[in-house]
Amino acid sequence: MVAIGDATKIGETWFLVIRDPNAHENVYFIEVSVETTSAYQLAREELARQGIILIAFVGDGRVAVPWLFSDIPVQMCHFHQGQIIVRYTTQNPELPASVELLALSKTLAHTDKTTFTEAFGAWCLKWEKFLKEKSKDAKGHWHYTHKRLRSARSSLRAHLPYLFTFEDYPELNIPNTTNSLDGSFKKLKTSISVHAGLNHKRKLKLITTLLSKRD
């Protein structure tokens, strides 16, 4: 199956969930202390033992890209990529270079691989010298002046090979976002908030019950 994977925090508890977006069903979930590659490795191994073989994976980039899923097509979530860019540029950037990169990131859901790749390449070329600018701090050490914008560029560069996987494998019907799972998380958190007074054991049981429901 094509799988969507992500982790979310519910109160003080983190849950890692693997979802079948086509069947609208969470096929695996487990309480974790932190989202790690090893947790996803265990999830994939357990699914394989159940006879569920992953043919593509959609994630937020933190675990989707590394070696664990190197044998199947991987799609970086467009929404999460956009959030990463906003984290570095803010929603209302002042630098023209930041304004342009934020605008470019917002075209992800409405463009294609060739168009976006060419536009991003043109942006990188246009602002290359600007991003190489350095400033001296109070101790006399030199640092890149626009470190946050450089980080935004690095994120797009790293994830670019995975942003249009859905386009490369149309026969697999790969979503370009984790929205199906995010929607499941939202419903879960809304339900849990109504039962805020539950102890951990009872809350864990309720979470398990809700995640098991098909929607």
mmCIF file with all atom_site columns, C-alpha atoms in Angstrom:
data_model
loop_
_atom_site.group_PDB
_atom_site.id
_atom_site.type_symbol
_atom_site.label_atom_id
_atom_site.label_alt_id
_atom_site.label_comp_id
_atom_site.label_asym_id
_atom_site.label_entity_id
_atom_site.label_seq_id
_atom_site.pdbx_PDB_ins_code
_atom_site.Cartn_x
_atom_site.Cartn_y
_atom_site.Cartn_z
_atom_site.occupancy
_atom_site.B_iso_or_equiv
_atom_site.pdbx_formal_charge
_atom_site.auth_seq_id
_atom_site.auth_comp_id
_atom_site.auth_asym_id
_atom_site.auth_atom_id
_atom_site.pdbx_PDB_model_num
ATOM 1   C CA . MET A 1 1   ? 0.000   0.000  0.000   1.00 0.00 ? 1   MET A CA 1
ATOM 2   C CA . VAL A 1 2   ? 0.929   3.684  -0.283  1.00 0.00 ? 2   VAL A CA 1
ATOM 3   C CA . ALA A 1 3   ? 1.496   4.900  3.276   1.00 0.00 ? 3   ALA A CA 1
ATOM 4   C CA . ILE A 1 4   ? 1.396   8.226  5.061   1.00 0.00 ? 4   ILE A CA 1
ATOM 5   C CA . GLY A 1 5   ? 3.441   8.469  8.242   1.00 0.00 ? 5   GLY A CA 1
ATOM 6   C CA . ASP A 1 6   ? 3.778   11.103 10.929  1.00 0.00 ? 6   ASP A CA 1
ATOM 7   C CA . ALA A 1 7   ? 3.902   11.599 14.679  1.00 0.00 ? 7   ALA A CA 1
ATOM 8   C CA . THR A 1 8   ? 1.816   13.950 16.776  1.00 0.00 ? 8   THR A CA 1
ATOM 9   C CA . LYS A 1 9   ? 1.741   15.028 20.405  1.00 0.00 ? 9   LYS A CA 1
ATOM 10  C CA . ILE A 1 10  ? -1.485  14.533 22.311  1.00 0.00 ? 10  ILE A CA 1
ATOM 11  C CA . GLY A 1 11  ? -1.159  16.112 25.729  1.00 0.00 ? 11  GLY A CA 1
ATOM 12  C CA . GLU A 1 12  ? 2.150   14.745 27.013  1.00 0.00 ? 12  GLU A CA 1
ATOM 13  C CA . THR A 1 13  ? 1.998   11.682 24.787  1.00 0.00 ? 13  THR A CA 1
ATOM 14  C CA . TRP A 1 14  ? 3.525   11.257 21.327  1.00 0.00 ? 14  TRP A CA 1
ATOM 15  C CA . PHE A 1 15  ? 1.947   8.845  18.859  1.00 0.00 ? 15  PHE A CA 1
ATOM 16  C CA . LEU A 1 16  ? 3.450   7.610  15.619  1.00 0.00 ? 16  LEU A CA 1
ATOM 17  C CA . VAL A 1 17  ? 0.811   6.653  13.063  1.00 0.00 ? 17  VAL A CA 1
ATOM 18  C CA . ILE A 1 18  ? 0.959   4.969  9.661   1.00 0.00 ? 18  ILE A CA 1
ATOM 19  C CA . ARG A 1 19  ? -2.139  5.498  7.517   1.00 0.00 ? 19  ARG A CA 1
ATOM 20  C CA . ASP A 1 20  ? -3.561  4.075  4.320   1.00 0.00 ? 20  ASP A CA 1
ATOM 21  C CA . PRO A 1 21  ? -4.908  7.273  2.691   1.00 0.00 ? 21  PRO A CA 1
ATOM 22  C CA . ASN A 1 22  ? -6.856  5.400  0.035   1.00 0.00 ? 22  ASN A CA 1
ATOM 23  C CA . ALA A 1 23  ? -8.688  3.210  2.550   1.00 0.00 ? 23  ALA A CA 1
ATOM 24  C CA . HIS A 1 24  ? -8.968  6.099  5.059   1.00 0.00 ? 24  HIS A CA 1
ATOM 25  C CA . GLU A 1 25  ? -7.631  3.801  7.754   1.00 0.00 ? 25  GLU A CA 1
ATOM 26  C CA . ASN A 1 26  ? -4.811  3.957  10.299  1.00 0.00 ? 26  ASN A CA 1
ATOM 27  C CA . VAL A 1 27  ? -3.020  0.623  9.937   1.00 0.00 ? 27  VAL A CA 1
ATOM 28  C CA . TYR A 1 28  ? -0.395  1.115  12.640  1.00 0.00 ? 28  TYR A CA 1
ATOM 29  C CA . PHE A 1 29  ? 0.047   3.346  15.667  1.00 0.00 ? 29  PHE A CA 1
ATOM 30  C CA . ILE A 1 30  ? 2.199   3.283  18.770  1.00 0.00 ? 30  ILE A CA 1
ATOM 31  C CA . GLU A 1 31  ? 3.087   5.535  21.681  1.00 0.00 ? 31  GLU A CA 1
ATOM 32  C CA . VAL A 1 32  ? 6.635   6.855  21.372  1.00 0.00 ? 32  VAL A CA 1
ATOM 33  C CA . SER A 1 33  ? 8.837   9.131  23.453  1.00 0.00 ? 33  SER A CA 1
ATOM 34  C CA . VAL A 1 34  ? 10.118  10.918 20.352  1.00 0.00 ? 34  VAL A CA 1
ATOM 35  C CA . GLU A 1 35  ? 9.802   10.669 16.565  1.00 0.00 ? 35  GLU A CA 1
ATOM 36  C CA . THR A 1 36  ? 12.834  8.721  15.325  1.00 0.00 ? 36  THR A CA 1
ATOM 37  C CA . THR A 1 37  ? 13.888  6.788  12.251  1.00 0.00 ? 37  THR A CA 1
ATOM 38  C CA . SER A 1 38  ? 14.154  3.638  14.366  1.00 0.00 ? 38  SER A CA 1
ATOM 39  C CA . ALA A 1 39  ? 10.489  3.997  15.373  1.00 0.00 ? 39  ALA A CA 1
ATOM 40  C CA . TYR A 1 40  ? 9.533   4.046  11.697  1.00 0.00 ? 40  TYR A CA 1
ATOM 41  C CA . GLN A 1 41  ? 11.783  1.069  11.060  1.00 0.00 ? 41  GLN A CA 1
ATOM 42  C CA . LEU A 1 42  ? 9.944   -0.924 13.722  1.00 0.00 ? 42  LEU A CA 1
ATOM 43  C CA . ALA A 1 43  ? 6.624   0.193  12.240  1.00 0.00 ? 43  ALA A CA 1
ATOM 44  C CA . ARG A 1 44  ? 7.606   -0.964 8.779   1.00 0.00 ? 44  ARG A CA 1
ATOM 45  C CA . GLU A 1 45  ? 8.858   -4.305 10.094  1.00 0.00 ? 45  GLU A CA 1
ATOM 46  C CA . GLU A 1 46  ? 5.636   -4.888 12.014  1.00 0.00 ? 46  GLU A CA 1
ATOM 47  C CA . LEU A 1 47  ? 3.519   -4.044 8.964   1.00 0.00 ? 47  LEU A CA 1
ATOM 48  C CA . ALA A 1 48  ? 5.572   -6.489 6.894   1.00 0.00 ? 48  ALA A CA 1
ATOM 49  C CA . ARG A 1 49  ? 4.906   -9.207 9.479   1.00 0.00 ? 49  ARG A CA 1
ATOM 50  C CA . GLN A 1 50  ? 1.206   -8.478 9.004   1.00 0.00 ? 50  GLN A CA 1
ATOM 51  C CA . GLY A 1 51  ? 1.605   -8.869 5.254   1.00 0.00 ? 51  GLY A CA 1
ATOM 52  C CA . ILE A 1 52  ? 1.386   -5.131 4.507   1.00 0.00 ? 52  ILE A CA 1
ATOM 53  C CA . ILE A 1 53  ? 4.074   -4.109 2.043   1.00 0.00 ? 53  ILE A CA 1
ATOM 54  C CA . LEU A 1 54  ? 4.715   -0.426 1.455   1.00 0.00 ? 54  LEU A CA 1
ATOM 55  C CA . ILE A 1 55  ? 5.030   0.628  -2.188  1.00 0.00 ? 55  ILE A CA 1
ATOM 56  C CA . ALA A 1 56  ? 5.415   4.379  -1.506  1.00 0.00 ? 56  ALA A CA 1
ATOM 57  C CA . PHE A 1 57  ? 5.710   6.642  1.514   1.00 0.00 ? 57  PHE A CA 1
ATOM 58  C CA . VAL A 1 58  ? 4.541   10.202 2.198   1.00 0.00 ? 58  VAL A CA 1
ATOM 59  C CA . GLY A 1 59  ? 6.102   12.091 5.097   1.00 0.00 ? 59  GLY A CA 1
ATOM 60  C CA . ASP A 1 60  ? 7.318   15.427 6.402   1.00 0.00 ? 60  ASP A CA 1
ATOM 61  C CA . GLY A 1 61  ? 10.985  15.055 5.496   1.00 0.00 ? 61  GLY A CA 1
ATOM 62  C CA . ARG A 1 62  ? 12.453  14.277 8.881   1.00 0.00 ? 62  ARG A CA 1
ATOM 63  C CA . VAL A 1 63  ? 12.276  10.529 8.364   1.00 0.00 ? 63  VAL A CA 1
ATOM 64  C CA . ALA A 1 64  ? 10.873  10.175 4.858   1.00 0.00 ? 64  ALA A CA 1
ATOM 65  C CA . VAL A 1 65  ? 14.114  10.869 3.041   1.00 0.00 ? 65  VAL A CA 1
ATOM 66  C CA . PRO A 1 66  ? 16.756  8.771  4.875   1.00 0.00 ? 66  PRO A CA 1
ATOM 67  C CA . TRP A 1 67  ? 17.824  5.221  4.188   1.00 0.00 ? 67  TRP A CA 1
ATOM 68  C CA . LEU A 1 68  ? 14.740  3.557  5.679   1.00 0.00 ? 68  LEU A CA 1
ATOM 69  C CA . PHE A 1 69  ? 12.571  4.269  2.636   1.00 0.00 ? 69  PHE A CA 1
ATOM 70  C CA . SER A 1 70  ? 15.308  4.360  0.003   1.00 0.00 ? 70  SER A CA 1
ATOM 71  C CA . ASP A 1 71  ? 13.856  1.282  -1.754  1.00 0.00 ? 71  ASP A CA 1
ATOM 72  C CA . ILE A 1 72  ? 10.449  2.820  -2.499  1.00 0.00 ? 72  ILE A CA 1
ATOM 73  C CA . PRO A 1 73  ? 9.198   6.149  -3.908  1.00 0.00 ? 73  PRO A CA 1
ATOM 74  C CA . VAL A 1 74  ? 9.099   8.880  -1.242  1.00 0.00 ? 74  VAL A CA 1
ATOM 75  C CA . GLN A 1 75  ? 6.933   11.992 -1.363  1.00 0.00 ? 75  GLN A CA 1
ATOM 76  C CA . MET A 1 76  ? 7.728   15.050 0.737   1.00 0.00 ? 76  MET A CA 1
ATOM 77  C CA . CYS A 1 77  ? 4.528   16.670 2.009   1.00 0.00 ? 77  CYS A CA 1
ATOM 78  C CA . HIS A 1 78  ? 3.951   20.008 0.273   1.00 0.00 ? 78  HIS A CA 1
ATOM 79  C CA . PHE A 1 79  ? 2.237   21.458 3.332   1.00 0.00 ? 79  PHE A CA 1
ATOM 80  C CA . HIS A 1 80  ? 5.147   20.617 5.629   1.00 0.00 ? 80  HIS A CA 1
ATOM 81  C CA . GLN A 1 81  ? 7.623   21.986 3.106   1.00 0.00 ? 81  GLN A CA 1
ATOM 82  C CA . GLY A 1 82  ? 5.685   25.222 3.066   1.00 0.00 ? 82  GLY A CA 1
ATOM 83  C CA . GLN A 1 83  ? 5.742   25.337 6.867   1.00 0.00 ? 83  GLN A CA 1
ATOM 84  C CA . ILE A 1 84  ? 9.526   24.926 6.866   1.00 0.00 ? 84  ILE A CA 1
ATOM 85  C CA . ILE A 1 85  ? 9.922   27.893 4.532   1.00 0.00 ? 85  ILE A CA 1
ATOM 86  C CA . VAL A 1 86  ? 7.603   30.044 6.668   1.00 0.00 ? 86  VAL A CA 1
ATOM 87  C CA . ARG A 1 87  ? 9.605   29.086 9.754   1.00 0.00 ? 87  ARG A CA 1
ATOM 88  C CA . TYR A 1 88  ? 12.682  30.679 8.201   1.00 0.00 ? 88  TYR A CA 1
ATOM 89  C CA . THR A 1 89  ? 11.136  33.582 6.271   1.00 0.00 ? 89  THR A CA 1
ATOM 90  C CA . THR A 1 90  ? 8.057   34.327 8.461   1.00 0.00 ? 90  THR A CA 1
ATOM 91  C CA . GLN A 1 91  ? 4.655   34.952 6.909   1.00 0.00 ? 91  GLN A CA 1
ATOM 92  C CA . ASN A 1 92  ? 5.555   38.573 6.178   1.00 0.00 ? 92  ASN A CA 1
ATOM 93  C CA . PRO A 1 93  ? 9.218   38.729 5.155   1.00 0.00 ? 93  PRO A CA 1
ATOM 94  C CA . GLU A 1 94  ? 10.874  42.044 4.451   1.00 0.00 ? 94  GLU A CA 1
ATOM 95  C CA . LEU A 1 95  ? 13.843  40.958 2.347   1.00 0.00 ? 95  LEU A CA 1
ATOM 96  C CA . PRO A 1 96  ? 12.951  40.777 -1.369  1.00 0.00 ? 96  PRO A CA 1
ATOM 97  C CA . ALA A 1 97  ? 14.731  37.430 -1.642  1.00 0.00 ? 97  ALA A CA 1
ATOM 98  C CA . SER A 1 98  ? 12.611  36.031 1.199   1.00 0.00 ? 98  SER A CA 1
ATOM 99  C CA . VAL A 1 99  ? 9.432   37.450 -0.313  1.00 0.00 ? 99  VAL A CA 1
ATOM 100 C CA . GLU A 1 100 ? 10.198  35.707 -3.600  1.00 0.00 ? 100 GLU A CA 1
ATOM 101 C CA . LEU A 1 101 ? 11.087  32.359 -1.995  1.00 0.00 ? 101 LEU A CA 1
ATOM 102 C CA . LEU A 1 102 ? 7.942   32.361 0.138   1.00 0.00 ? 102 LEU A CA 1
ATOM 103 C CA . ALA A 1 103 ? 5.842   33.123 -2.937  1.00 0.00 ? 103 ALA A CA 1
ATOM 104 C CA . LEU A 1 104 ? 7.574   30.340 -4.835  1.00 0.00 ? 104 LEU A CA 1
ATOM 105 C CA . SER A 1 105 ? 6.909   27.825 -2.045  1.00 0.00 ? 105 SER A CA 1
ATOM 106 C CA . LYS A 1 106 ? 3.215   28.688 -2.182  1.00 0.00 ? 106 LYS A CA 1
ATOM 107 C CA . THR A 1 107 ? 3.057   27.507 -5.805  1.00 0.00 ? 107 THR A CA 1
ATOM 108 C CA . LEU A 1 108 ? 3.961   23.935 -4.868  1.00 0.00 ? 108 LEU A CA 1
ATOM 109 C CA . ALA A 1 109 ? 0.392   22.667 -4.889  1.00 0.00 ? 109 ALA A CA 1
ATOM 110 C CA . HIS A 1 110 ? -0.370  24.302 -8.243  1.00 0.00 ? 110 HIS A CA 1
ATOM 111 C CA . THR A 1 111 ? 2.708   23.624 -10.348 1.00 0.00 ? 111 THR A CA 1
ATOM 112 C CA . ASP A 1 112 ? 4.701   20.766 -11.840 1.00 0.00 ? 112 ASP A CA 1
ATOM 113 C CA . LYS A 1 113 ? 8.212   19.427 -11.332 1.00 0.00 ? 113 LYS A CA 1
ATOM 114 C CA . THR A 1 114 ? 9.821   21.110 -14.342 1.00 0.00 ? 114 THR A CA 1
ATOM 115 C CA . THR A 1 115 ? 8.277   24.526 -13.731 1.00 0.00 ? 115 THR A CA 1
ATOM 116 C CA . PHE A 1 116 ? 9.092   24.563 -10.022 1.00 0.00 ? 116 PHE A CA 1
ATOM 117 C CA . THR A 1 117 ? 12.638  23.249 -10.472 1.00 0.00 ? 117 THR A CA 1
ATOM 118 C CA . GLU A 1 118 ? 13.414  25.885 -13.091 1.00 0.00 ? 118 GLU A CA 1
ATOM 119 C CA . ALA A 1 119 ? 11.900  28.667 -10.974 1.00 0.00 ? 119 ALA A CA 1
ATOM 120 C CA . PHE A 1 120 ? 13.830  27.599 -7.885  1.00 0.00 ? 120 PHE A CA 1
ATOM 121 C CA . GLY A 1 121 ? 17.044  27.352 -9.907  1.00 0.00 ? 121 GLY A CA 1
ATOM 122 C CA . ALA A 1 122 ? 16.491  30.862 -11.236 1.00 0.00 ? 122 ALA A CA 1
ATOM 123 C CA . TRP A 1 123 ? 15.892  32.158 -7.697  1.00 0.00 ? 123 TRP A CA 1
ATOM 124 C CA . CYS A 1 124 ? 19.097  30.517 -6.446  1.00 0.00 ? 124 CYS A CA 1
ATOM 125 C CA . LEU A 1 125 ? 21.091  32.060 -9.281  1.00 0.00 ? 125 LEU A CA 1
ATOM 126 C CA . LYS A 1 126 ? 19.553  35.510 -8.810  1.00 0.00 ? 126 LYS A CA 1
ATOM 127 C CA . TRP A 1 127 ? 20.321  35.644 -5.081  1.00 0.00 ? 127 TRP A CA 1
ATOM 128 C CA . GLU A 1 128 ? 23.563  33.658 -5.029  1.00 0.00 ? 128 GLU A CA 1
ATOM 129 C CA . LYS A 1 129 ? 25.838  36.611 -4.198  1.00 0.00 ? 129 LYS A CA 1
ATOM 130 C CA . PHE A 1 130 ? 23.322  37.993 -1.705  1.00 0.00 ? 130 PHE A CA 1
ATOM 131 C CA . LEU A 1 131 ? 23.272  34.697 0.210   1.00 0.00 ? 131 LEU A CA 1
ATOM 132 C CA . LYS A 1 132 ? 27.060  34.638 0.338   1.00 0.00 ? 132 LYS A CA 1
ATOM 133 C CA . GLU A 1 133 ? 27.201  37.957 2.197   1.00 0.00 ? 133 GLU A CA 1
ATOM 134 C CA . LYS A 1 134 ? 28.930  37.800 5.588   1.00 0.00 ? 134 LYS A CA 1
ATOM 135 C CA . SER A 1 135 ? 28.842  39.991 8.686   1.00 0.00 ? 135 SER A CA 1
ATOM 136 C CA . LYS A 1 136 ? 31.262  40.320 11.585  1.00 0.00 ? 136 LYS A CA 1
ATOM 137 C CA . ASP A 1 137 ? 29.926  39.785 15.097  1.00 0.00 ? 137 ASP A CA 1
ATOM 138 C CA . ALA A 1 138 ? 31.001  41.574 18.293  1.00 0.00 ? 138 ALA A CA 1
ATOM 139 C CA . LYS A 1 139 ? 33.863  39.115 18.780  1.00 0.00 ? 139 LYS A CA 1
ATOM 140 C CA . GLY A 1 140 ? 35.211  39.692 15.309  1.00 0.00 ? 140 GLY A CA 1
ATOM 141 C CA . HIS A 1 141 ? 33.969  36.397 13.877  1.00 0.00 ? 141 HIS A CA 1
ATOM 142 C CA . TRP A 1 142 ? 32.492  36.300 10.397  1.00 0.00 ? 142 TRP A CA 1
ATOM 143 C CA . HIS A 1 143 ? 29.114  34.663 9.793   1.00 0.00 ? 143 HIS A CA 1
ATOM 144 C CA . TYR A 1 144 ? 26.680  34.456 6.921   1.00 0.00 ? 144 TYR A CA 1
ATOM 145 C CA . THR A 1 145 ? 24.401  37.478 7.128   1.00 0.00 ? 145 THR A CA 1
ATOM 146 C CA . HIS A 1 146 ? 21.258  35.711 5.913   1.00 0.00 ? 146 HIS A CA 1
ATOM 147 C CA . LYS A 1 147 ? 21.551  32.399 7.749   1.00 0.00 ? 147 LYS A CA 1
ATOM 148 C CA . ARG A 1 148 ? 17.818  31.755 8.012   1.00 0.00 ? 148 ARG A CA 1
ATOM 149 C CA . LEU A 1 149 ? 17.251  32.329 4.316   1.00 0.00 ? 149 LEU A CA 1
ATOM 150 C CA . ARG A 1 150 ? 20.176  30.028 3.540   1.00 0.00 ? 150 ARG A CA 1
ATOM 151 C CA . SER A 1 151 ? 18.503  27.380 5.704   1.00 0.00 ? 151 SER A CA 1
ATOM 152 C CA . ALA A 1 152 ? 15.260  27.793 3.768   1.00 0.00 ? 152 ALA A CA 1
ATOM 153 C CA . ARG A 1 153 ? 17.174  27.328 0.520   1.00 0.00 ? 153 ARG A CA 1
ATOM 154 C CA . SER A 1 154 ? 18.937  24.262 1.918   1.00 0.00 ? 154 SER A CA 1
ATOM 155 C CA . SER A 1 155 ? 15.611  22.700 2.884   1.00 0.00 ? 155 SER A CA 1
ATOM 156 C CA . LEU A 1 156 ? 14.207  23.104 -0.614  1.00 0.00 ? 156 LEU A CA 1
ATOM 157 C CA . ARG A 1 157 ? 17.416  21.806 -2.166  1.00 0.00 ? 157 ARG A CA 1
ATOM 158 C CA . ALA A 1 158 ? 17.397  18.724 0.053   1.00 0.00 ? 158 ALA A CA 1
ATOM 159 C CA . HIS A 1 159 ? 13.724  17.935 -0.501  1.00 0.00 ? 159 HIS A CA 1
ATOM 160 C CA . LEU A 1 160 ? 13.464  18.855 -4.176  1.00 0.00 ? 160 LEU A CA 1
ATOM 161 C CA . PRO A 1 161 ? 14.058  15.252 -5.371  1.00 0.00 ? 161 PRO A CA 1
ATOM 162 C CA . TYR A 1 162 ? 11.056  14.189 -3.275  1.00 0.00 ? 162 TYR A CA 1
ATOM 163 C CA . LEU A 1 163 ? 8.578   17.008 -3.867  1.00 0.00 ? 163 LEU A CA 1
ATOM 164 C CA . PHE A 1 164 ? 7.128   15.660 -7.115  1.00 0.00 ? 164 PHE A CA 1
ATOM 165 C CA . THR A 1 165 ? 7.359   11.908 -6.635  1.00 0.00 ? 165 THR A CA 1
ATOM 166 C CA . PHE A 1 166 ? 3.584   11.720 -7.051  1.00 0.00 ? 166 PHE A CA 1
ATOM 167 C CA . GLU A 1 167 ? 4.066   13.114 -10.537 1.00 0.00 ? 167 GLU A CA 1
ATOM 168 C CA . ASP A 1 168 ? 6.740   10.527 -11.398 1.00 0.00 ? 168 ASP A CA 1
ATOM 169 C CA . TYR A 1 169 ? 4.534   7.578  -10.337 1.00 0.00 ? 169 TYR A CA 1
ATOM 170 C CA . PRO A 1 170 ? 0.966   8.478  -11.389 1.00 0.00 ? 170 PRO A CA 1
ATOM 171 C CA . GLU A 1 171 ? -0.066  4.824  -11.369 1.00 0.00 ? 171 GLU A CA 1
ATOM 172 C CA . LEU A 1 172 ? 0.499   4.625  -7.588  1.00 0.00 ? 172 LEU A CA 1
ATOM 173 C CA . ASN A 1 173 ? -1.918  7.448  -6.738  1.00 0.00 ? 173 ASN A CA 1
ATOM 174 C CA . ILE A 1 174 ? 0.475   8.982  -4.200  1.00 0.00 ? 174 ILE A CA 1
ATOM 175 C CA . PRO A 1 175 ? -0.881  11.981 -2.249  1.00 0.00 ? 175 PRO A CA 1
ATOM 176 C CA . ASN A 1 176 ? 1.344   15.069 -2.288  1.00 0.00 ? 176 ASN A CA 1
ATOM 177 C CA . THR A 1 177 ? 0.504   15.917 1.341   1.00 0.00 ? 177 THR A CA 1
ATOM 178 C CA . THR A 1 178 ? -0.099  14.168 4.659   1.00 0.00 ? 178 THR A CA 1
ATOM 179 C CA . ASN A 1 179 ? -3.491  15.904 4.898   1.00 0.00 ? 179 ASN A CA 1
ATOM 180 C CA . SER A 1 180 ? -5.403  12.648 5.316   1.00 0.00 ? 180 SER A CA 1
ATOM 181 C CA . LEU A 1 181 ? -3.418  11.856 8.460   1.00 0.00 ? 181 LEU A CA 1
ATOM 182 C CA . ASP A 1 182 ? -3.448  15.454 9.676   1.00 0.00 ? 182 ASP A CA 1
ATOM 183 C CA . GLY A 1 183 ? -7.231  15.385 9.487   1.00 0.00 ? 183 GLY A CA 1
ATOM 184 C CA . SER A 1 184 ? -7.280  12.213 11.564  1.00 0.00 ? 184 SER A CA 1
ATOM 185 C CA . PHE A 1 185 ? -5.025  13.874 14.145  1.00 0.00 ? 185 PHE A CA 1
ATOM 186 C CA . LYS A 1 186 ? -7.306  16.907 14.350  1.00 0.00 ? 186 LYS A CA 1
ATOM 187 C CA . LYS A 1 187 ? -10.369 14.775 15.052  1.00 0.00 ? 187 LYS A CA 1
ATOM 188 C CA . LEU A 1 188 ? -8.420  12.810 17.646  1.00 0.00 ? 188 LEU A CA 1
ATOM 189 C CA . LYS A 1 189 ? -7.213  15.889 19.513  1.00 0.00 ? 189 LYS A CA 1
ATOM 190 C CA . THR A 1 190 ? -10.697 17.401 19.497  1.00 0.00 ? 190 THR A CA 1
ATOM 191 C CA . SER A 1 191 ? -12.136 14.238 21.044  1.00 0.00 ? 191 SER A CA 1
ATOM 192 C CA . ILE A 1 192 ? -9.366  13.982 23.636  1.00 0.00 ? 192 ILE A CA 1
ATOM 193 C CA . SER A 1 193 ? -9.777  17.617 24.700  1.00 0.00 ? 193 SER A CA 1
ATOM 194 C CA . VAL A 1 194 ? -13.335 16.789 25.794  1.00 0.00 ? 194 VAL A CA 1
ATOM 195 C CA . HIS A 1 195 ? -11.888 14.177 28.176  1.00 0.00 ? 195 HIS A CA 1
ATOM 196 C CA . ALA A 1 196 ? -8.991  16.243 29.516  1.00 0.00 ? 196 ALA A CA 1
ATOM 197 C CA . GLY A 1 197 ? -9.382  14.869 33.048  1.00 0.00 ? 197 GLY A CA 1
ATOM 198 C CA . LEU A 1 198 ? -8.572  11.250 32.152  1.00 0.00 ? 198 LEU A CA 1
ATOM 199 C CA . ASN A 1 199 ? -5.503  9.633  33.656  1.00 0.00 ? 199 ASN A CA 1
ATOM 200 C CA . HIS A 1 200 ? -2.803  8.404  31.287  1.00 0.00 ? 200 HIS A CA 1
ATOM 201 C CA . LYS A 1 201 ? -4.023  4.799  31.176  1.00 0.00 ? 201 LYS A CA 1
ATOM 202 C CA . ARG A 1 202 ? -7.603  5.734  30.302  1.00 0.00 ? 202 ARG A CA 1
ATOM 203 C CA . LYS A 1 203 ? -6.489  8.411  27.853  1.00 0.00 ? 203 LYS A CA 1
ATOM 204 C CA . LEU A 1 204 ? -4.225  5.865  26.138  1.00 0.00 ? 204 LEU A CA 1
ATOM 205 C CA . LYS A 1 205 ? -7.156  3.467  25.807  1.00 0.00 ? 205 LYS A CA 1
ATOM 206 C CA . LEU A 1 206 ? -9.356  6.199  24.323  1.00 0.00 ? 206 LEU A CA 1
ATOM 207 C CA . ILE A 1 207 ? -6.656  7.246  21.862  1.00 0.00 ? 207 ILE A CA 1
ATOM 208 C CA . THR A 1 208 ? -6.187  3.645  20.760  1.00 0.00 ? 208 THR A CA 1
ATOM 209 C CA . THR A 1 209 ? -9.926  3.243  20.242  1.00 0.00 ? 209 THR A CA 1
ATOM 210 C CA . LEU A 1 210 ? -10.210 6.438  18.207  1.00 0.00 ? 210 LEU A CA 1
ATOM 211 C CA . LEU A 1 211 ? -7.181  5.673  16.040  1.00 0.00 ? 211 LEU A CA 1
ATOM 212 C CA . SER A 1 212 ? -8.596  2.221  15.302  1.00 0.00 ? 212 SER A CA 1
ATOM 213 C CA . LYS A 1 213 ? -11.787 3.652  13.840  1.00 0.00 ? 213 LYS A CA 1
ATOM 214 C CA . ARG A 1 214 ? -12.019 3.897  10.087  1.00 0.00 ? 214 ARG A CA 1
ATOM 215 C CA . ASP A 1 215 ? -13.101 7.333  8.839   1.00 0.00 ? 215 ASP A CA 1
#
